[in-house]
Amino acid sequence: MGAEHDAAGVRIELTRGDIAAQPDIDAVVNAANAQLLPGGGVAGALHRAAGPELAAACRPHAPIRPGECVITEGFALPSQYVIHCLGPVYGIDEPAAGLLADCYRNALLLADRQGLASIAFPAVSAGSFGYPAREAADVALATVITTAPRLASVRRVRFVLFGEESLLVHEQAL
Ligand code: ADP
């Protein structure tokens, strides 16, 4: 299940699963909303698994702008940190591809500045924010591959995809 690829010494892994259940990953990325509130989808799953401390830790950082990322502890999550990213709402926040690339690049550089070795992403913006799945996957993978040479501590980047279709689209993009 899934695929692997090496980019400048950084291993890219594609897998099906739940972003809130990644025990071997230092930081998981939240497909957040601007107010950093629990909500549904990825944000709902992460806040449920982390416990109420996560919402409290988010409050002083809100609101964030599309493309921006902030980091908090992971509390009851198996991962030590959560990096909250605001993806573009497709058809509204422009340029969509540029803002989505900003999310991935900023999250990777933030994890790297923290000295983390591994980070896991969901398909940011590809759910309630309406970004077409294949186009989002192309932007996500291209950005990880072009950012990889700038990373000093991050050695593993995992995409945790929710369904078979999402995994397939990412495999094709890779
Ligand atoms: P956005 O609001 O940025 O579009 P969503 O959370 O609505 O973010 O969805 C982003 C993607 O994550 C979608 O493909 C959705 O199916 C998927 N997803 C939803 N829940 C989870 C989860 N627990 N783990 C991994 N991926 C998830």
PDB file of C-alpha atoms and ligand atoms in Angstrom:
ATOM      1  CA  MET A   1       0.000   0.000   0.000  1.00  0.00           C
ATOM      2  CA  GLY A   2       1.430   3.373  -0.996  1.00  0.00           C
ATOM      3  CA  ALA A   3       4.653   4.425  -2.662  1.00  0.00           C
ATOM      4  CA  GLU A   4       8.040   5.894  -1.773  1.00  0.00           C
ATOM      5  CA  HIS A   5      10.385   8.326  -3.447  1.00  0.00           C
ATOM      6  CA  ASP A   6      13.711   9.890  -2.475  1.00  0.00           C
ATOM      7  CA  ALA A   7      14.194  13.640  -3.064  1.00  0.00           C
ATOM      8  CA  ALA A   8      17.618  15.051  -2.088  1.00  0.00           C
ATOM      9  CA  GLY A   9      17.925  12.603   0.813  1.00  0.00           C
ATOM     10  CA  VAL A  10      14.341  13.180   2.010  1.00  0.00           C
ATOM     11  CA  ARG A  11      12.078  10.129   1.875  1.00  0.00           C
ATOM     12  CA  ILE A  12       8.553  10.830   0.615  1.00  0.00           C
ATOM     13  CA  GLU A  13       5.985   8.214   1.659  1.00  0.00           C
ATOM     14  CA  LEU A  14       2.400   7.904   0.474  1.00  0.00           C
ATOM     15  CA  THR A  15       0.005   5.952   2.635  1.00  0.00           C
ATOM     16  CA  ARG A  16      -3.698   5.573   3.347  1.00  0.00           C
ATOM     17  CA  GLY A  17      -4.750   6.325   6.880  1.00  0.00           C
ATOM     18  CA  ASP A  18      -5.775   8.782   9.582  1.00  0.00           C
ATOM     19  CA  ILE A  19      -3.551  11.830  10.112  1.00  0.00           C
ATOM     20  CA  ALA A  20      -4.489  11.729  13.821  1.00  0.00           C
ATOM     21  CA  ALA A  21      -2.936   8.244  14.251  1.00  0.00           C
ATOM     22  CA  GLN A  22       0.708   8.530  13.127  1.00  0.00           C
ATOM     23  CA  PRO A  23       2.841   7.350  16.079  1.00  0.00           C
ATOM     24  CA  ASP A  24       6.199   7.479  14.260  1.00  0.00           C
ATOM     25  CA  ILE A  25       5.907  11.098  13.041  1.00  0.00           C
ATOM     26  CA  ASP A  26       7.202  14.190  14.910  1.00  0.00           C
ATOM     27  CA  ALA A  27       4.722  16.724  13.498  1.00  0.00           C
ATOM     28  CA  VAL A  28       1.371  16.265  11.779  1.00  0.00           C
ATOM     29  CA  VAL A  29      -0.094  19.007   9.618  1.00  0.00           C
ATOM     30  CA  ASN A  30      -3.600  20.279  10.244  1.00  0.00           C
ATOM     31  CA  ALA A  31      -5.682  21.433   7.266  1.00  0.00           C
ATOM     32  CA  ALA A  32      -6.866  24.256   9.497  1.00  0.00           C
ATOM     33  CA  ASN A  33      -9.430  27.036   9.153  1.00  0.00           C
ATOM     34  CA  ALA A  34      -8.436  30.681   9.652  1.00  0.00           C
ATOM     35  CA  GLN A  35      -9.683  30.746  13.239  1.00  0.00           C
ATOM     36  CA  LEU A  36      -7.828  27.489  14.097  1.00  0.00           C
ATOM     37  CA  LEU A  37     -11.088  26.036  15.446  1.00  0.00           C
ATOM     38  CA  PRO A  38     -11.854  22.270  15.598  1.00  0.00           C
ATOM     39  CA  GLY A  39     -14.444  22.049  12.743  1.00  0.00           C
ATOM     40  CA  GLY A  40     -14.727  18.911  10.571  1.00  0.00           C
ATOM     41  CA  GLY A  41     -12.415  16.820   8.378  1.00  0.00           C
ATOM     42  CA  VAL A  42      -8.742  16.826   9.351  1.00  0.00           C
ATOM     43  CA  ALA A  43      -9.139  19.614  11.920  1.00  0.00           C
ATOM     44  CA  GLY A  44     -11.965  17.754  13.652  1.00  0.00           C
ATOM     45  CA  ALA A  45     -10.002  14.503  13.777  1.00  0.00           C
ATOM     46  CA  LEU A  46      -6.863  16.176  15.157  1.00  0.00           C
ATOM     47  CA  HIS A  47      -8.689  18.209  17.801  1.00  0.00           C
ATOM     48  CA  ARG A  48     -10.699  15.167  18.939  1.00  0.00           C
ATOM     49  CA  ALA A  49      -7.547  13.076  19.312  1.00  0.00           C
ATOM     50  CA  ALA A  50      -5.469  15.876  20.878  1.00  0.00           C
ATOM     51  CA  GLY A  51      -8.051  16.923  23.476  1.00  0.00           C
ATOM     52  CA  PRO A  52      -9.279  20.407  24.445  1.00  0.00           C
ATOM     53  CA  GLU A  53      -5.767  21.705  25.219  1.00  0.00           C
ATOM     54  CA  LEU A  54      -5.133  21.938  21.476  1.00  0.00           C
ATOM     55  CA  ALA A  55      -7.902  24.515  20.909  1.00  0.00           C
ATOM     56  CA  ALA A  56      -6.598  26.536  23.849  1.00  0.00           C
ATOM     57  CA  ALA A  57      -3.044  26.450  22.455  1.00  0.00           C
ATOM     58  CA  CYS A  58      -4.330  27.578  19.038  1.00  0.00           C
ATOM     59  CA  ARG A  59      -6.290  30.586  20.302  1.00  0.00           C
ATOM     60  CA  PRO A  60      -3.408  33.082  20.627  1.00  0.00           C
ATOM     61  CA  HIS A  61      -2.228  32.316  17.058  1.00  0.00           C
ATOM     62  CA  ALA A  62      -5.585  32.959  15.317  1.00  0.00           C
ATOM     63  CA  PRO A  63      -6.477  34.160  12.778  1.00  0.00           C
ATOM     64  CA  ILE A  64      -3.965  32.991  10.158  1.00  0.00           C
ATOM     65  CA  ARG A  65      -3.849  33.871   6.446  1.00  0.00           C
ATOM     66  CA  PRO A  66      -3.918  31.444   3.474  1.00  0.00           C
ATOM     67  CA  GLY A  67      -0.460  29.913   3.023  1.00  0.00           C
ATOM     68  CA  GLU A  68       0.529  30.640   6.622  1.00  0.00           C
ATOM     69  CA  CYS A  69       1.487  27.982   9.233  1.00  0.00           C
ATOM     70  CA  VAL A  70       1.824  27.958  13.005  1.00  0.00           C
ATOM     71  CA  ILE A  71       3.062  25.228  15.341  1.00  0.00           C
ATOM     72  CA  THR A  72       1.628  23.955  18.644  1.00  0.00           C
ATOM     73  CA  GLU A  73       2.164  20.940  20.833  1.00  0.00           C
ATOM     74  CA  GLY A  74       0.223  17.792  19.958  1.00  0.00           C
ATOM     75  CA  PHE A  75      -1.055  17.110  23.504  1.00  0.00           C
ATOM     76  CA  ALA A  76      -2.791  13.671  23.517  1.00  0.00           C
ATOM     77  CA  LEU A  77      -1.898  13.002  19.858  1.00  0.00           C
ATOM     78  CA  PRO A  78       0.778  10.395  19.148  1.00  0.00           C
ATOM     79  CA  SER A  79       2.783  13.131  17.357  1.00  0.00           C
ATOM     80  CA  GLN A  80       4.595  15.692  19.511  1.00  0.00           C
ATOM     81  CA  TYR A  81       3.635  18.703  17.379  1.00  0.00           C
ATOM     82  CA  VAL A  82       0.850  19.967  15.135  1.00  0.00           C
ATOM     83  CA  ILE A  83       1.633  22.407  12.334  1.00  0.00           C
ATOM     84  CA  HIS A  84      -1.573  24.239  11.460  1.00  0.00           C
ATOM     85  CA  CYS A  85      -1.763  25.397   7.823  1.00  0.00           C
ATOM     86  CA  LEU A  86      -4.488  27.396   6.130  1.00  0.00           C
ATOM     87  CA  GLY A  87      -4.943  26.209   2.568  1.00  0.00           C
ATOM     88  CA  PRO A  88      -6.651  28.330  -0.093  1.00  0.00           C
ATOM     89  CA  VAL A  89     -10.418  28.028  -0.592  1.00  0.00           C
ATOM     90  CA  TYR A  90     -10.564  26.964  -4.237  1.00  0.00           C
ATOM     91  CA  GLY A  91     -12.050  29.645  -6.504  1.00  0.00           C
ATOM     92  CA  ILE A  92     -11.738  32.341  -3.809  1.00  0.00           C
ATOM     93  CA  ASP A  93      -8.167  32.632  -2.500  1.00  0.00           C
ATOM     94  CA  GLU A  94      -5.818  33.453  -5.396  1.00  0.00           C
ATOM     95  CA  PRO A  95      -3.397  32.421  -6.731  1.00  0.00           C
ATOM     96  CA  ALA A  96      -4.600  29.019  -5.517  1.00  0.00           C
ATOM     97  CA  ALA A  97      -1.524  27.013  -6.546  1.00  0.00           C
ATOM     98  CA  GLY A  98       0.855  29.604  -5.094  1.00  0.00           C
ATOM     99  CA  LEU A  99      -0.960  29.688  -1.764  1.00  0.00           C
ATOM    100  CA  LEU A 100      -1.165  25.897  -1.578  1.00  0.00           C
ATOM    101  CA  ALA A 101       2.574  25.636  -2.329  1.00  0.00           C
ATOM    102  CA  ASP A 102       3.209  28.226   0.429  1.00  0.00           C
ATOM    103  CA  CYS A 103       1.429  25.900   2.904  1.00  0.00           C
ATOM    104  CA  TYR A 104       3.647  22.932   2.130  1.00  0.00           C
ATOM    105  CA  ARG A 105       6.883  24.974   1.929  1.00  0.00           C
ATOM    106  CA  ASN A 106       6.180  26.925   5.127  1.00  0.00           C
ATOM    107  CA  ALA A 107       5.243  23.761   7.043  1.00  0.00           C
ATOM    108  CA  LEU A 108       8.413  21.966   5.929  1.00  0.00           C
ATOM    109  CA  LEU A 109      10.656  24.933   6.795  1.00  0.00           C
ATOM    110  CA  LEU A 110       8.927  25.373  10.163  1.00  0.00           C
ATOM    111  CA  ALA A 111       9.461  21.690  11.021  1.00  0.00           C
ATOM    112  CA  ASP A 112      13.067  22.002   9.896  1.00  0.00           C
ATOM    113  CA  ARG A 113      13.679  25.088  12.078  1.00  0.00           C
ATOM    114  CA  GLN A 114      12.347  23.052  15.042  1.00  0.00           C
ATOM    115  CA  GLY A 115      14.908  20.345  14.254  1.00  0.00           C
ATOM    116  CA  LEU A 116      12.237  17.704  13.541  1.00  0.00           C
ATOM    117  CA  ALA A 117      13.029  14.589  11.490  1.00  0.00           C
ATOM    118  CA  SER A 118       9.550  13.695  10.215  1.00  0.00           C
ATOM    119  CA  ILE A 119       6.317  15.404   9.178  1.00  0.00           C
ATOM    120  CA  ALA A 120       3.005  14.105   7.838  1.00  0.00           C
ATOM    121  CA  PHE A 121       0.579  16.008   5.617  1.00  0.00           C
ATOM    122  CA  PRO A 122      -3.076  15.417   4.729  1.00  0.00           C
ATOM    123  CA  ALA A 123      -4.327  16.607   1.319  1.00  0.00           C
ATOM    124  CA  VAL A 124      -4.593  20.285   2.361  1.00  0.00           C
ATOM    125  CA  SER A 125      -7.501  22.169   0.669  1.00  0.00           C
ATOM    126  CA  ALA A 126      -8.703  19.004  -1.131  1.00  0.00           C
ATOM    127  CA  GLY A 127     -11.727  18.473   1.150  1.00  0.00           C
ATOM    128  CA  SER A 128     -14.172  21.173   2.208  1.00  0.00           C
ATOM    129  CA  PHE A 129     -12.006  23.848   0.519  1.00  0.00           C
ATOM    130  CA  GLY A 130     -12.779  22.267  -2.868  1.00  0.00           C
ATOM    131  CA  TYR A 131      -9.334  22.089  -4.503  1.00  0.00           C
ATOM    132  CA  PRO A 132      -9.443  19.451  -7.314  1.00  0.00           C
ATOM    133  CA  ALA A 133      -7.654  16.361  -5.990  1.00  0.00           C
ATOM    134  CA  ARG A 134      -5.155  15.764  -8.800  1.00  0.00           C
ATOM    135  CA  GLU A 135      -4.165  19.445  -9.106  1.00  0.00           C
ATOM    136  CA  ALA A 136      -3.686  19.685  -5.346  1.00  0.00           C
ATOM    137  CA  ALA A 137      -1.554  16.514  -5.356  1.00  0.00           C
ATOM    138  CA  ASP A 138       0.644  17.922  -8.151  1.00  0.00           C
ATOM    139  CA  VAL A 139       1.274  21.125  -6.193  1.00  0.00           C
ATOM    140  CA  ALA A 140       1.879  19.230  -2.935  1.00  0.00           C
ATOM    141  CA  LEU A 141       4.433  16.786  -4.334  1.00  0.00           C
ATOM    142  CA  ALA A 142       6.205  19.340  -6.518  1.00  0.00           C
ATOM    143  CA  THR A 143       6.612  21.639  -3.521  1.00  0.00           C
ATOM    144  CA  VAL A 144       7.985  18.900  -1.257  1.00  0.00           C
ATOM    145  CA  ILE A 145      10.454  17.835  -3.960  1.00  0.00           C
ATOM    146  CA  THR A 146      11.670  21.382  -4.678  1.00  0.00           C
ATOM    147  CA  THR A 147      11.930  22.245  -0.959  1.00  0.00           C
ATOM    148  CA  ALA A 148      13.779  19.031  -0.011  1.00  0.00           C
ATOM    149  CA  PRO A 149      17.287  20.384  -0.834  1.00  0.00           C
ATOM    150  CA  ARG A 150      16.726  23.216   1.707  1.00  0.00           C
ATOM    151  CA  LEU A 151      15.945  20.849   4.584  1.00  0.00           C
ATOM    152  CA  ALA A 152      18.628  20.030   7.153  1.00  0.00           C
ATOM    153  CA  SER A 153      16.780  17.977   9.784  1.00  0.00           C
ATOM    154  CA  VAL A 154      13.576  16.768   8.084  1.00  0.00           C
ATOM    155  CA  ARG A 155      14.331  13.376   6.549  1.00  0.00           C
ATOM    156  CA  ARG A 156      10.864  11.858   6.151  1.00  0.00           C
ATOM    157  CA  VAL A 157       7.698  13.391   4.653  1.00  0.00           C
ATOM    158  CA  ARG A 158       4.551  11.286   4.722  1.00  0.00           C
ATOM    159  CA  PHE A 159       1.291  11.985   2.924  1.00  0.00           C
ATOM    160  CA  VAL A 160      -1.570  10.408   4.863  1.00  0.00           C
ATOM    161  CA  LEU A 161      -4.465  10.037   2.449  1.00  0.00           C
ATOM    162  CA  PHE A 162      -7.958   9.267   3.594  1.00  0.00           C
ATOM    163  CA  GLY A 163      -9.293   7.133   0.749  1.00  0.00           C
ATOM    164  CA  GLU A 164      -8.134   4.815  -2.015  1.00  0.00           C
ATOM    165  CA  GLU A 165      -8.924   7.467  -4.659  1.00  0.00           C
ATOM    166  CA  SER A 166      -6.821  10.109  -2.882  1.00  0.00           C
ATOM    167  CA  LEU A 167      -3.892   7.683  -2.539  1.00  0.00           C
ATOM    168  CA  LEU A 168      -4.114   6.813  -6.239  1.00  0.00           C
ATOM    169  CA  VAL A 169      -4.115  10.448  -7.311  1.00  0.00           C
ATOM    170  CA  HIS A 170      -0.985  11.105  -5.218  1.00  0.00           C
ATOM    171  CA  GLU A 171       0.745   8.023  -6.621  1.00  0.00           C
ATOM    172  CA  GLN A 172       0.034   9.301 -10.130  1.00  0.00           C
ATOM    173  CA  ALA A 173       1.338  12.769  -9.231  1.00  0.00           C
ATOM    174  CA  LEU A 174       4.512  11.300  -7.719  1.00  0.00           C
TER     175      LEU A 174
HETATM  176  P1  ADP B   1      -9.682  21.496   3.722  1.00  0.00           P
HETATM  177  O1  ADP B   1     -10.688  22.290   4.511  1.00  0.00           O
HETATM  178  O2  ADP B   1      -8.287  22.126   3.742  1.00  0.00           O
HETATM  179  O3  ADP B   1     -10.163  21.159   2.347  1.00  0.00           O
HETATM  180  P2  ADP B   1     -10.440  18.903   4.898  1.00  0.00           P
HETATM  181  O4  ADP B   1     -10.124  18.506   6.289  1.00  0.00           O
HETATM  182  O5  ADP B   1     -11.854  19.200   4.566  1.00  0.00           O
HETATM  183  O6  ADP B   1      -9.455  20.141   4.563  1.00  0.00           O
HETATM  184  O7  ADP B   1      -9.935  17.759   3.895  1.00  0.00           O
HETATM  185  C1  ADP B   1      -8.638  17.622   3.402  1.00  0.00           C
HETATM  186  C2  ADP B   1      -8.423  16.195   2.925  1.00  0.00           C
HETATM  187  O8  ADP B   1      -8.185  15.361   4.063  1.00  0.00           O
HETATM  188  C3  ADP B   1      -9.603  15.541   2.194  1.00  0.00           C
HETATM  189  O9  ADP B   1      -9.067  14.747   1.145  1.00  0.00           O
HETATM  190  C4  ADP B   1     -10.242  14.663   3.258  1.00  0.00           C
HETATM  191  O10 ADP B   1     -10.877  13.519   2.701  1.00  0.00           O
HETATM  192  C5  ADP B   1      -9.027  14.215   4.043  1.00  0.00           C
HETATM  193  N1  ADP B   1      -9.263  13.808   5.446  1.00  0.00           N
HETATM  194  C6  ADP B   1     -10.359  14.012   6.231  1.00  0.00           C
HETATM  195  N2  ADP B   1     -10.157  13.500   7.463  1.00  0.00           N
HETATM  196  C7  ADP B   1      -8.901  12.966   7.473  1.00  0.00           C
HETATM  197  C8  ADP B   1      -8.098  12.267   8.440  1.00  0.00           C
HETATM  198  N3  ADP B   1      -8.564  12.009   9.681  1.00  0.00           N
HETATM  199  N4  ADP B   1      -6.847  11.860   8.077  1.00  0.00           N
HETATM  200  C9  ADP B   1      -6.372  12.111   6.838  1.00  0.00           C
HETATM  201  N5  ADP B   1      -7.070  12.756   5.881  1.00  0.00           N
HETATM  202  C10 ADP B   1      -8.324  13.166   6.183  1.00  0.00           C
END
